[in-house]
């Protein structure tokens, strides 16, 4: 079944992905496309409406990105947001000038015309402004839909041609009724149907995977993280035992992780799971290595070798399933891949040798992270997988500073278990981006009983973030910090001191290595 589609033209706004997520929250399918997309493609894809995103450029500078003018003559609705509205004005020969007063932050919007976008809304409410340019006069055929004290043209429209412009950002939470404005555009103006749901996505994906794979075999590198787990669950629903999941224990996993992954995917979900305990091989390769980049390289290289060996034992394997998400895809097609769309080199099984000749299956490539979690829920995965905090590809290697030894890893595993356990008990686990322990490569003097001790230091790290690109340290309650510290010092042999990391990213990074 085809879904109604909206194209969002990306002009480099930090909010472009947010627009897409808001549209999808209304169960309408949308894609982020380059700003210079052709009208042929729009017609070919039978697009129901176009949204021009905001952007950091100034429309009157020579290098400013402008969409093709013929997009405005296709007869399909267009909504320009901030820069997008100014781009429409320029294409329609209206003047854009530096605003007398740059607006950034909240403003009160007064609605002058309740048709279309403002249907059913109050006559005034707060909106979020972020612009230094403004249109000087209305393009021909346009009228004012709403204004603020500083912006006489805060919302404009050519109602007959169904072209709309908003000077404010309806996609951000600071704009009251922003979702309603976008919903009005999608349903009242574009006449979209809300058919994009995770249930329909599963049905279509299952059909598509079956058709593509037939009776052949698919390999999936399962890590126990959200993306690979949901990928495996979806492909398994389509082809059952023809999916072979390979779970490699590199010796750098958290406490009880190998057992939990085997329990959930092997026994509970009845997947064809191959467990490879390669921990000895990884630890041997890491002996004496202290440089963080060197650690990452060794782990990445060793993973590829082990995975390659195991994949070679799967007879008839022709496909590799990977958990690539939509932000990764946007980065590769758009000239304005946002900060949230940087692909981390260790995130997927990137860099697998080309001579493996496996064809890729990426069933999540249309989805954002929050949609992947909804999909996981629909597929019956447990919350401990779906809402799991991000865990680095090299595992505990980047949290065990200095040389890695089995003894140090065991200490770190126990300390980390206590951190996560207490954070969960406090009801904070799903509210924090990441919370974990780091083992420092130094010992300090302490006193236990009447004896002097000389043992390791554990650093606690807890950060809030949206995408991992920037992060702020979490102000954990003192009593919670006290409980974590007491438990680690009392229960983990080899630790006599606990410290809390209160640095943000930047200038620090989330991980210590």
Short mmCIF file of C-alpha atoms in Angstrom, two decimals:
data_model
loop_
_atom_site.label_atom_id
_atom_site.label_comp_id
_atom_site.label_asym_id
_atom_site.label_seq_id
_atom_site.Cartn_x
_atom_site.Cartn_y
_atom_site.Cartn_z
CA UNK A 1 0.00 0.00 0.00
CA UNK A 2 1.41 3.39 -0.98
CA UNK A 3 1.40 6.14 1.62
CA UNK A 4 0.80 9.83 0.97
CA UNK A 5 4.24 11.47 0.89
CA UNK A 6 5.49 14.91 1.93
CA UNK A 7 8.92 16.15 0.79
CA UNK A 8 10.86 18.40 3.18
CA UNK A 9 13.43 20.46 1.29
CA UNK A 10 16.52 20.89 3.45
CA UNK A 11 18.07 24.37 3.56
CA UNK A 12 20.39 23.50 6.43
CA UNK A 13 18.20 24.24 9.45
CA UNK A 14 19.12 22.60 12.74
CA UNK A 15 15.39 21.83 12.95
CA UNK A 16 14.95 20.01 9.59
CA UNK A 17 14.87 16.53 11.16
CA UNK A 18 12.48 17.85 13.78
CA UNK A 19 10.02 18.90 11.04
CA UNK A 20 10.19 15.36 9.65
CA UNK A 21 9.57 13.82 13.04
CA UNK A 22 6.58 16.11 13.65
CA UNK A 23 5.07 15.14 10.29
CA UNK A 24 5.55 11.45 11.04
CA UNK A 25 4.00 11.87 14.48
CA UNK A 26 0.83 12.71 12.53
CA UNK A 27 1.22 9.31 10.77
CA UNK A 28 2.10 10.88 7.44
CA UNK A 29 5.18 9.59 5.60
CA UNK A 30 7.79 12.21 4.69
CA UNK A 31 11.33 12.36 3.35
CA UNK A 32 14.06 14.97 3.72
CA UNK A 33 15.43 15.82 0.26
CA UNK A 34 18.05 18.27 -1.06
CA UNK A 35 16.74 21.84 -1.55
CA UNK A 36 17.50 21.72 -5.33
CA UNK A 37 15.31 18.69 -6.05
CA UNK A 38 13.66 18.57 -9.50
CA UNK A 39 9.94 18.94 -10.14
CA UNK A 40 10.15 15.73 -12.23
CA UNK A 41 11.00 13.71 -9.11
CA UNK A 42 8.22 15.40 -7.14
CA UNK A 43 5.71 14.44 -9.86
CA UNK A 44 7.14 10.93 -10.25
CA UNK A 45 6.75 10.25 -6.52
CA UNK A 46 3.24 11.74 -6.52
CA UNK A 47 4.15 14.00 -3.57
CA UNK A 48 1.15 15.55 -1.79
CA UNK A 49 2.95 18.63 -0.39
CA UNK A 50 6.32 20.37 0.00
CA UNK A 51 7.79 21.93 3.14
CA UNK A 52 10.75 24.28 2.74
CA UNK A 53 12.85 24.13 5.92
CA UNK A 54 14.53 27.02 7.70
CA UNK A 55 18.24 27.62 7.22
CA UNK A 56 21.18 29.66 8.46
CA UNK A 57 21.83 31.49 5.16
CA UNK A 58 20.58 34.91 4.15
CA UNK A 59 18.39 34.78 1.03
CA UNK A 60 19.88 37.93 -0.40
CA UNK A 61 23.48 36.71 -0.24
CA UNK A 62 24.78 35.37 -3.56
CA UNK A 63 25.57 31.88 -2.29
CA UNK A 64 22.17 31.38 -0.72
CA UNK A 65 20.51 28.08 -1.65
CA UNK A 66 17.24 28.55 -3.55
CA UNK A 67 14.78 25.88 -4.67
CA UNK A 68 13.73 25.56 -8.32
CA UNK A 69 11.03 28.07 -9.15
CA UNK A 70 8.89 25.55 -11.08
CA UNK A 71 8.10 23.75 -7.79
CA UNK A 72 5.69 26.61 -7.08
CA UNK A 73 3.79 25.92 -10.32
CA UNK A 74 3.08 22.21 -9.79
CA UNK A 75 -0.29 22.89 -8.18
CA UNK A 76 0.67 21.04 -4.97
CA UNK A 77 0.69 22.83 -1.59
CA UNK A 78 3.94 24.43 -0.35
CA UNK A 79 4.75 25.54 3.21
CA UNK A 80 7.85 27.68 3.74
CA UNK A 81 9.21 27.94 7.28
CA UNK A 82 11.41 30.95 8.18
CA UNK A 83 14.18 30.86 5.53
CA UNK A 84 11.83 28.72 3.43
CA UNK A 85 9.22 31.50 3.48
CA UNK A 86 11.83 34.06 2.45
CA UNK A 87 12.98 31.78 -0.39
CA UNK A 88 9.40 31.64 -1.69
CA UNK A 89 9.21 35.45 -1.55
CA UNK A 90 12.46 35.82 -3.53
CA UNK A 91 11.25 33.33 -6.19
CA UNK A 92 8.03 35.35 -6.50
CA UNK A 93 9.98 38.60 -6.97
CA UNK A 94 9.27 40.03 -3.54
CA UNK A 95 12.00 41.75 -1.57
CA UNK A 96 13.66 40.36 1.55
CA UNK A 97 15.62 42.78 3.75
CA UNK A 98 17.53 42.63 7.04
CA UNK A 99 14.91 42.94 9.78
CA UNK A 100 14.82 46.23 11.69
CA UNK A 101 14.88 44.15 14.85
CA UNK A 102 16.33 40.65 14.81
CA UNK A 103 13.88 38.26 16.48
CA UNK A 104 15.11 35.28 18.43
CA UNK A 105 12.96 33.56 21.03
CA UNK A 106 9.29 33.74 22.01
CA UNK A 107 6.83 36.20 20.46
CA UNK A 108 3.06 36.57 20.68
CA UNK A 109 1.30 35.71 17.39
CA UNK A 110 -2.04 37.35 16.51
CA UNK A 111 -4.14 35.40 14.00
CA UNK A 112 -5.82 37.51 11.30
CA UNK A 113 -7.29 34.73 9.15
CA UNK A 114 -8.40 31.38 10.59
CA UNK A 115 -8.74 29.52 7.29
CA UNK A 116 -6.42 26.57 6.47
CA UNK A 117 -3.35 26.67 8.76
CA UNK A 118 -4.99 28.31 11.77
CA UNK A 119 -8.29 26.44 11.67
CA UNK A 120 -9.58 25.81 15.20
CA UNK A 121 -6.78 27.75 16.94
CA UNK A 122 -7.04 30.64 19.46
CA UNK A 123 -6.70 34.22 18.19
CA UNK A 124 -3.29 34.66 19.87
CA UNK A 125 -0.58 32.34 21.22
CA UNK A 126 3.19 32.08 21.73
CA UNK A 127 5.47 31.15 18.83
CA UNK A 128 9.23 30.69 18.47
CA UNK A 129 11.08 33.17 16.25
CA UNK A 130 14.62 32.82 14.92
CA UNK A 131 15.43 35.20 12.05
CA UNK A 132 17.43 38.26 11.12
CA UNK A 133 15.80 38.85 7.69
CA UNK A 134 12.18 39.65 6.88
CA UNK A 135 10.09 40.10 3.75
CA UNK A 136 9.60 43.77 2.84
CA UNK A 137 6.26 43.42 1.06
CA UNK A 138 3.78 40.67 0.27
CA UNK A 139 4.33 38.76 -2.98
CA UNK A 140 1.55 39.26 -5.53
CA UNK A 141 -1.62 37.31 -4.67
CA UNK A 142 -0.64 36.83 -0.99
CA UNK A 143 -2.45 37.93 2.14
CA UNK A 144 -1.54 38.09 5.82
CA UNK A 145 -2.72 35.18 7.98
CA UNK A 146 -1.06 36.29 11.23
CA UNK A 147 1.32 38.93 12.64
CA UNK A 148 3.43 39.71 15.71
CA UNK A 149 4.33 43.13 17.12
CA UNK A 150 7.64 43.01 15.21
CA UNK A 151 6.61 40.99 12.13
CA UNK A 152 3.62 42.25 10.15
CA UNK A 153 4.03 39.19 7.88
CA UNK A 154 4.50 36.41 10.48
CA UNK A 155 2.22 34.09 8.44
CA UNK A 156 1.23 34.67 4.82
CA UNK A 157 -0.56 32.71 2.09
CA UNK A 158 -1.71 32.66 -1.51
CA UNK A 159 -4.84 30.67 -0.67
CA UNK A 160 -5.80 30.00 -4.28
CA UNK A 161 -2.37 28.52 -5.13
CA UNK A 162 -2.05 26.91 -1.66
CA UNK A 163 1.39 28.44 -0.99
CA UNK A 164 2.03 29.33 2.67
CA UNK A 165 4.83 30.99 4.60
CA UNK A 166 5.55 31.09 8.34
CA UNK A 167 8.18 33.40 9.81
CA UNK A 168 8.21 31.31 13.02
CA UNK A 169 9.05 27.64 13.68
CA UNK A 170 5.94 25.46 14.24
CA UNK A 171 8.09 22.32 14.67
CA UNK A 172 9.73 23.32 17.98
CA UNK A 173 8.07 22.67 21.35
CA UNK A 174 8.31 26.39 22.26
CA UNK A 175 5.62 27.17 19.65
CA UNK A 176 2.17 26.62 21.12
CA UNK A 177 -0.18 24.74 18.75
CA UNK A 178 2.78 24.10 16.41
CA UNK A 179 1.76 20.47 15.86
CA UNK A 180 -1.81 21.60 15.13
CA UNK A 181 -0.56 24.08 12.49
CA UNK A 182 1.45 21.32 10.77
CA UNK A 183 -1.51 18.92 11.06
CA UNK A 184 -3.77 21.55 9.45
CA UNK A 185 -1.31 21.82 6.57
CA UNK A 186 -1.10 18.03 6.16
CA UNK A 187 -4.81 17.23 6.43
CA UNK A 188 -6.80 20.39 5.54
CA UNK A 189 -4.48 21.65 2.81
CA UNK A 190 -2.60 18.61 1.41
CA UNK A 191 -5.50 16.18 2.06
CA UNK A 192 -3.09 13.51 3.37
CA UNK A 193 -4.30 10.31 5.00
CA UNK A 194 -2.70 9.25 8.32
CA UNK A 195 -1.67 5.73 7.23
CA UNK A 196 2.03 5.72 8.21
CA UNK A 197 2.06 3.55 11.35
CA UNK A 198 4.56 1.07 12.74
CA UNK A 199 2.07 -1.73 12.09
CA UNK A 200 1.79 -0.82 8.41
CA UNK A 201 5.58 -0.40 8.28
CA UNK A 202 6.04 -3.96 9.61
CA UNK A 203 3.59 -5.43 7.08
CA UNK A 204 5.25 -3.69 4.15
CA UNK A 205 8.80 -4.44 5.33
CA UNK A 206 8.01 -8.12 5.85
CA UNK A 207 6.61 -8.38 2.30
CA UNK A 208 9.57 -6.51 0.82
CA UNK A 209 12.19 -8.62 2.70
CA UNK A 210 10.45 -11.86 1.71
CA UNK A 211 10.39 -10.78 -1.93
CA UNK A 212 14.03 -9.70 -1.93
CA UNK A 213 15.47 -12.66 -0.03
CA UNK A 214 13.30 -15.55 -1.17
CA UNK A 215 14.69 -18.79 0.26
CA UNK A 216 18.24 -17.55 0.78
CA UNK A 217 20.02 -16.74 4.02
CA UNK A 218 20.61 -13.39 5.74
CA UNK A 219 23.34 -12.72 8.31
CA UNK A 220 22.94 -10.10 11.03
CA UNK A 221 25.61 -8.95 13.49
CA UNK A 222 23.64 -8.74 16.72
CA UNK A 223 25.07 -6.55 19.49
CA UNK A 224 22.11 -6.35 21.87
CA UNK A 225 21.76 -2.62 21.13
CA UNK A 226 18.48 -1.09 19.94
CA UNK A 227 19.21 -0.85 16.20
CA UNK A 228 20.65 -4.32 15.60
CA UNK A 229 18.01 -5.92 17.86
CA UNK A 230 15.07 -4.31 16.05
CA UNK A 231 16.65 -5.12 12.67
CA UNK A 232 17.00 -8.78 13.69
CA UNK A 233 13.42 -8.96 15.04
CA UNK A 234 11.98 -7.48 11.83
CA UNK A 235 13.98 -9.68 9.45
CA UNK A 236 13.22 -12.73 11.61
CA UNK A 237 9.51 -12.04 11.33
CA UNK A 238 9.88 -12.07 7.54
CA UNK A 239 12.12 -15.11 6.98
CA UNK A 240 12.37 -17.02 10.29
CA UNK A 241 15.36 -19.37 10.52
CA UNK A 242 16.82 -18.15 7.24
CA UNK A 243 18.10 -15.25 9.35
CA UNK A 244 21.33 -16.21 11.10
CA UNK A 245 22.27 -13.80 13.92
CA UNK A 246 25.91 -13.74 14.95
CA UNK A 247 26.58 -12.45 18.46
CA UNK A 248 30.27 -11.94 19.21
CA UNK A 249 31.41 -11.69 22.82
CA UNK A 250 34.55 -9.56 22.60
CA UNK A 251 35.19 -9.74 26.35
CA UNK A 252 34.35 -6.03 26.62
CA UNK A 253 30.62 -6.36 27.31
CA UNK A 254 28.73 -5.41 30.46
CA UNK A 255 27.98 -7.83 33.26
CA UNK A 256 25.54 -10.63 32.26
CA UNK A 257 25.20 -9.21 28.73
CA UNK A 258 26.13 -12.39 26.80
CA UNK A 259 23.66 -14.41 28.91
CA UNK A 260 20.83 -11.86 28.46
CA UNK A 261 21.27 -11.62 24.67
CA UNK A 262 21.22 -15.43 24.34
CA UNK A 263 18.21 -15.65 26.64
CA UNK A 264 16.15 -12.98 24.84
CA UNK A 265 16.98 -13.73 21.21
CA UNK A 266 17.83 -17.42 21.33
CA UNK A 267 15.41 -18.88 23.84
CA UNK A 268 12.57 -16.33 24.13
CA UNK A 269 12.39 -15.14 20.50
CA UNK A 270 13.53 -18.48 19.04
CA UNK A 271 16.03 -16.89 16.65
CA UNK A 272 18.75 -18.80 14.86
CA UNK A 273 21.54 -17.32 17.02
CA UNK A 274 25.22 -18.20 16.85
CA UNK A 275 27.16 -17.19 19.93
CA UNK A 276 30.89 -16.70 19.47
CA UNK A 277 33.01 -16.28 22.59
CA UNK A 278 36.05 -14.49 21.18
CA UNK A 279 36.94 -12.72 24.44
CA UNK A 280 40.36 -14.41 24.75
CA UNK A 281 41.31 -13.36 21.21
CA UNK A 282 40.31 -9.73 21.78
CA UNK A 283 42.06 -9.45 25.16
CA UNK A 284 45.23 -11.02 23.75
CA UNK A 285 45.24 -8.51 20.86
CA UNK A 286 44.83 -5.64 23.36
CA UNK A 287 47.66 -6.72 25.68
CA UNK A 288 49.94 -3.79 26.55
CA UNK A 289 47.96 -1.30 24.39
CA UNK A 290 47.16 2.03 26.11
CA UNK A 291 46.46 4.43 23.21
CA UNK A 292 42.67 4.92 22.81
CA UNK A 293 42.71 5.13 18.99
CA UNK A 294 44.89 2.05 18.79
CA UNK A 295 42.41 0.19 21.02
CA UNK A 296 39.51 1.16 18.75
CA UNK A 297 41.39 0.08 15.61
CA UNK A 298 42.38 -3.29 17.06
CA UNK A 299 38.82 -3.99 18.26
CA UNK A 300 37.28 -2.94 14.92
CA UNK A 301 39.75 -5.01 12.90
CA UNK A 302 39.41 -8.07 15.15
CA UNK A 303 35.60 -7.84 15.00
CA UNK A 304 35.66 -7.89 11.20
CA UNK A 305 37.98 -10.91 11.17
CA UNK A 306 35.88 -12.90 13.67
CA UNK A 307 32.62 -11.93 11.96
CA UNK A 308 34.06 -12.87 8.56
CA UNK A 309 35.11 -16.31 9.82
CA UNK A 310 31.72 -17.00 11.35
CA UNK A 311 29.82 -15.67 8.31
CA UNK A 312 31.91 -17.98 6.11
CA UNK A 313 30.43 -20.93 8.00
CA UNK A 314 26.85 -19.95 7.10
CA UNK A 315 26.02 -21.90 3.98
CA UNK A 316 24.05 -20.04 1.32
CA UNK A 317 24.35 -16.61 2.99
CA UNK A 318 23.81 -13.88 0.43
CA UNK A 319 22.63 -10.89 2.48
CA UNK A 320 23.84 -8.82 5.41
CA UNK A 321 21.17 -7.07 7.53
CA UNK A 322 22.30 -3.77 9.07
CA UNK A 323 20.61 -1.30 11.42
CA UNK A 324 21.27 1.85 9.37
CA UNK A 325 18.87 4.63 10.45
CA UNK A 326 17.40 7.56 8.51
CA UNK A 327 19.74 10.22 9.95
CA UNK A 328 22.69 8.23 8.51
CA UNK A 329 20.99 8.20 5.11
CA UNK A 330 20.19 11.93 5.20
CA UNK A 331 23.87 12.65 5.85
CA UNK A 332 24.84 10.93 2.61
CA UNK A 333 22.20 12.54 0.34
CA UNK A 334 21.80 16.07 1.66
CA UNK A 335 24.26 18.93 1.32
CA UNK A 336 23.14 19.94 4.82
CA UNK A 337 23.46 16.78 6.95
CA UNK A 338 22.82 18.18 10.42
CA UNK A 339 24.92 17.62 13.53
CA UNK A 340 22.69 14.75 14.58
CA UNK A 341 23.41 12.93 11.34
CA UNK A 342 27.11 12.15 11.66
CA UNK A 343 27.80 8.46 11.20
CA UNK A 344 30.09 7.01 13.86
CA UNK A 345 32.63 4.70 12.29
CA UNK A 346 31.98 1.92 14.79
CA UNK A 347 28.19 2.19 14.82
CA UNK A 348 27.27 -0.41 12.23
CA UNK A 349 29.37 -3.24 10.89
CA UNK A 350 30.97 -0.61 8.66
CA UNK A 351 34.15 -1.59 6.88
CA UNK A 352 33.25 -5.23 6.30
CA UNK A 353 35.52 -6.52 3.52
CA UNK A 354 34.10 -6.02 0.05
CA UNK A 355 35.12 -9.52 -0.95
CA UNK A 356 32.43 -10.90 1.37
CA UNK A 357 30.08 -10.08 -1.52
CA UNK A 358 27.01 -9.87 0.72
CA UNK A 359 24.11 -7.73 -0.47
CA UNK A 360 22.88 -5.21 2.10
CA UNK A 361 19.44 -5.21 3.69
CA UNK A 362 18.73 -2.07 5.73
CA UNK A 363 15.10 -2.32 6.85
CA UNK A 364 15.32 0.65 9.26
CA UNK A 365 16.81 3.13 6.80
CA UNK A 366 13.57 5.17 6.65
CA UNK A 367 13.23 5.49 10.45
CA UNK A 368 14.32 7.88 13.19
CA UNK A 369 15.49 6.49 16.54
CA UNK A 370 12.18 7.16 18.32
CA UNK A 371 10.37 5.29 15.52
CA UNK A 372 12.79 2.36 15.87
CA UNK A 373 11.82 2.11 19.54
CA UNK A 374 8.10 2.12 18.65
CA UNK A 375 8.80 -0.55 16.05
CA UNK A 376 10.67 -2.66 18.61
CA UNK A 377 7.67 -2.44 20.95
CA UNK A 378 5.32 -3.51 18.15
CA UNK A 379 7.64 -6.46 17.39
CA UNK A 380 7.47 -7.60 21.01
CA UNK A 381 11.01 -6.78 22.14
CA UNK A 382 11.41 -6.23 25.91
CA UNK A 383 11.82 -2.70 27.31
CA UNK A 384 15.34 -3.46 28.53
CA UNK A 385 16.40 -3.70 24.85
CA UNK A 386 14.16 -0.95 23.42
CA UNK A 387 15.05 1.71 26.00
CA UNK A 388 18.66 0.71 26.47
CA UNK A 389 21.11 3.61 26.74
CA UNK A 390 23.71 3.88 23.92
CA UNK A 391 26.75 1.68 24.45
CA UNK A 392 30.02 2.32 22.56
CA UNK A 393 31.09 -0.09 19.81
CA UNK A 394 34.45 -0.82 21.50
CA UNK A 395 32.53 -1.54 24.72
CA UNK A 396 34.27 -1.27 28.08
CA UNK A 397 37.65 -0.81 26.35
CA UNK A 398 37.02 2.95 26.20
CA UNK A 399 35.93 3.02 29.85
CA UNK A 400 38.90 1.06 31.17
CA UNK A 401 41.64 3.66 30.84
CA UNK A 402 45.22 2.60 30.18
CA UNK A 403 46.10 -1.04 29.58
CA UNK A 404 43.18 -3.48 29.50
CA UNK A 405 43.38 -6.57 31.70
CA UNK A 406 40.78 -9.14 32.70
CA UNK A 407 41.15 -8.08 36.35
CA UNK A 408 40.44 -4.41 35.55
CA UNK A 409 37.50 -5.32 33.30
CA UNK A 410 35.95 -7.45 36.04
CA UNK A 411 36.25 -4.55 38.53
CA UNK A 412 34.70 -2.16 35.99
CA UNK A 413 31.86 -4.57 35.17
CA UNK A 414 30.86 -4.83 38.84
CA UNK A 415 31.04 -1.06 39.39
CA UNK A 416 29.10 -0.36 36.19
CA UNK A 417 26.38 -2.84 37.22
CA UNK A 418 25.88 -0.92 40.48
CA UNK A 419 25.68 2.45 38.67
CA UNK A 420 22.99 1.22 36.26
CA UNK A 421 21.13 -0.65 39.01
CA UNK A 422 20.89 2.45 41.24
CA UNK A 423 20.00 4.77 38.32
CA UNK A 424 17.18 2.37 37.38
CA UNK A 425 15.94 2.15 40.99
CA UNK A 426 15.81 5.96 41.11
CA UNK A 427 13.58 5.90 37.98
CA UNK A 428 16.15 7.88 35.97
CA UNK A 429 17.48 5.31 33.49
CA UNK A 430 15.22 6.25 30.55
CA UNK A 431 15.50 9.98 31.32
CA UNK A 432 19.30 10.04 31.00
CA UNK A 433 21.16 9.63 27.68
CA UNK A 434 24.02 7.67 29.26
CA UNK A 435 25.09 6.73 32.77
CA UNK A 436 28.13 4.55 33.44
CA UNK A 437 31.35 3.91 35.35
CA UNK A 438 34.94 4.52 34.19
CA UNK A 439 37.96 2.78 35.73
CA UNK A 440 40.91 5.17 36.07
CA UNK A 441 44.47 3.94 35.53
CA UNK A 442 45.66 5.07 38.95
CA UNK A 443 45.46 3.94 42.55
CA UNK A 444 44.94 6.07 45.63
CA UNK A 445 45.44 5.57 49.33
CA UNK A 446 42.40 4.73 51.44
CA UNK A 447 41.45 3.24 54.81
CA UNK A 448 39.22 0.19 55.22
CA UNK A 449 38.70 -1.06 58.75
CA UNK A 450 41.97 -0.10 60.40
CA UNK A 451 44.06 -0.95 57.38
CA UNK A 452 45.61 1.27 54.74
CA UNK A 453 44.51 0.38 51.17
CA UNK A 454 45.97 1.32 47.79
CA UNK A 455 43.31 0.69 45.17
CA UNK A 456 41.60 1.90 41.97
CA UNK A 457 39.40 4.97 41.43
CA UNK A 458 36.00 4.76 39.71
CA UNK A 459 34.64 7.87 37.95
CA UNK A 460 30.87 8.16 37.47
CA UNK A 461 29.52 9.73 34.27
CA UNK A 462 25.89 10.72 33.60
CA UNK A 463 24.90 13.02 30.72
CA UNK A 464 21.82 14.46 29.06
CA UNK A 465 21.95 14.59 25.26
CA UNK A 466 19.67 14.41 22.23
CA UNK A 467 22.03 12.91 19.69
CA UNK A 468 25.39 12.51 21.38
CA UNK A 469 26.90 15.47 19.51
CA UNK A 470 26.63 17.77 22.54
CA UNK A 471 25.95 16.77 26.14
CA UNK A 472 25.49 18.28 29.58
CA UNK A 473 26.32 16.52 32.84
CA UNK A 474 23.33 15.42 34.91
CA UNK A 475 22.80 16.98 38.33
CA UNK A 476 22.20 13.65 40.08
CA UNK A 477 20.75 13.93 43.61
CA UNK A 478 23.43 13.80 46.32
CA UNK A 479 21.78 10.90 48.13
CA UNK A 480 21.81 8.86 44.88
CA UNK A 481 25.51 9.66 44.36
CA UNK A 482 26.11 8.65 47.98
CA UNK A 483 24.35 5.30 47.51
CA UNK A 484 26.30 4.52 44.33
CA UNK A 485 29.62 5.44 45.97
CA UNK A 486 28.94 3.41 49.13
CA UNK A 487 27.88 0.34 47.19
CA UNK A 488 30.87 0.42 44.81
CA UNK A 489 33.41 0.86 47.64
CA UNK A 490 31.76 -1.82 49.81
CA UNK A 491 30.86 -4.34 47.11
CA UNK A 492 33.62 -4.06 44.50
CA UNK A 493 36.94 -5.47 45.62
CA UNK A 494 39.79 -3.29 44.34
CA UNK A 495 38.12 0.16 44.53
CA UNK A 496 38.46 2.62 47.42
CA UNK A 497 37.43 5.94 45.86
CA UNK A 498 34.56 7.22 43.66
CA UNK A 499 34.50 10.61 41.87
CA UNK A 500 31.83 12.33 39.73
CA UNK A 501 32.62 13.80 36.31
CA UNK A 502 30.93 17.22 35.95
CA UNK A 503 32.22 18.21 32.50
CA UNK A 504 30.01 18.83 29.47
CA UNK A 505 30.58 18.10 25.77
CA UNK A 506 32.24 20.18 24.42
CA UNK A 507 34.94 20.66 25.66
CA UNK A 508 35.01 17.11 27.08
CA UNK A 509 33.64 14.06 25.24
CA UNK A 510 30.98 11.73 26.67
CA UNK A 511 33.34 8.76 26.83
CA UNK A 512 36.73 9.23 28.47
CA UNK A 513 38.60 7.67 25.55
#
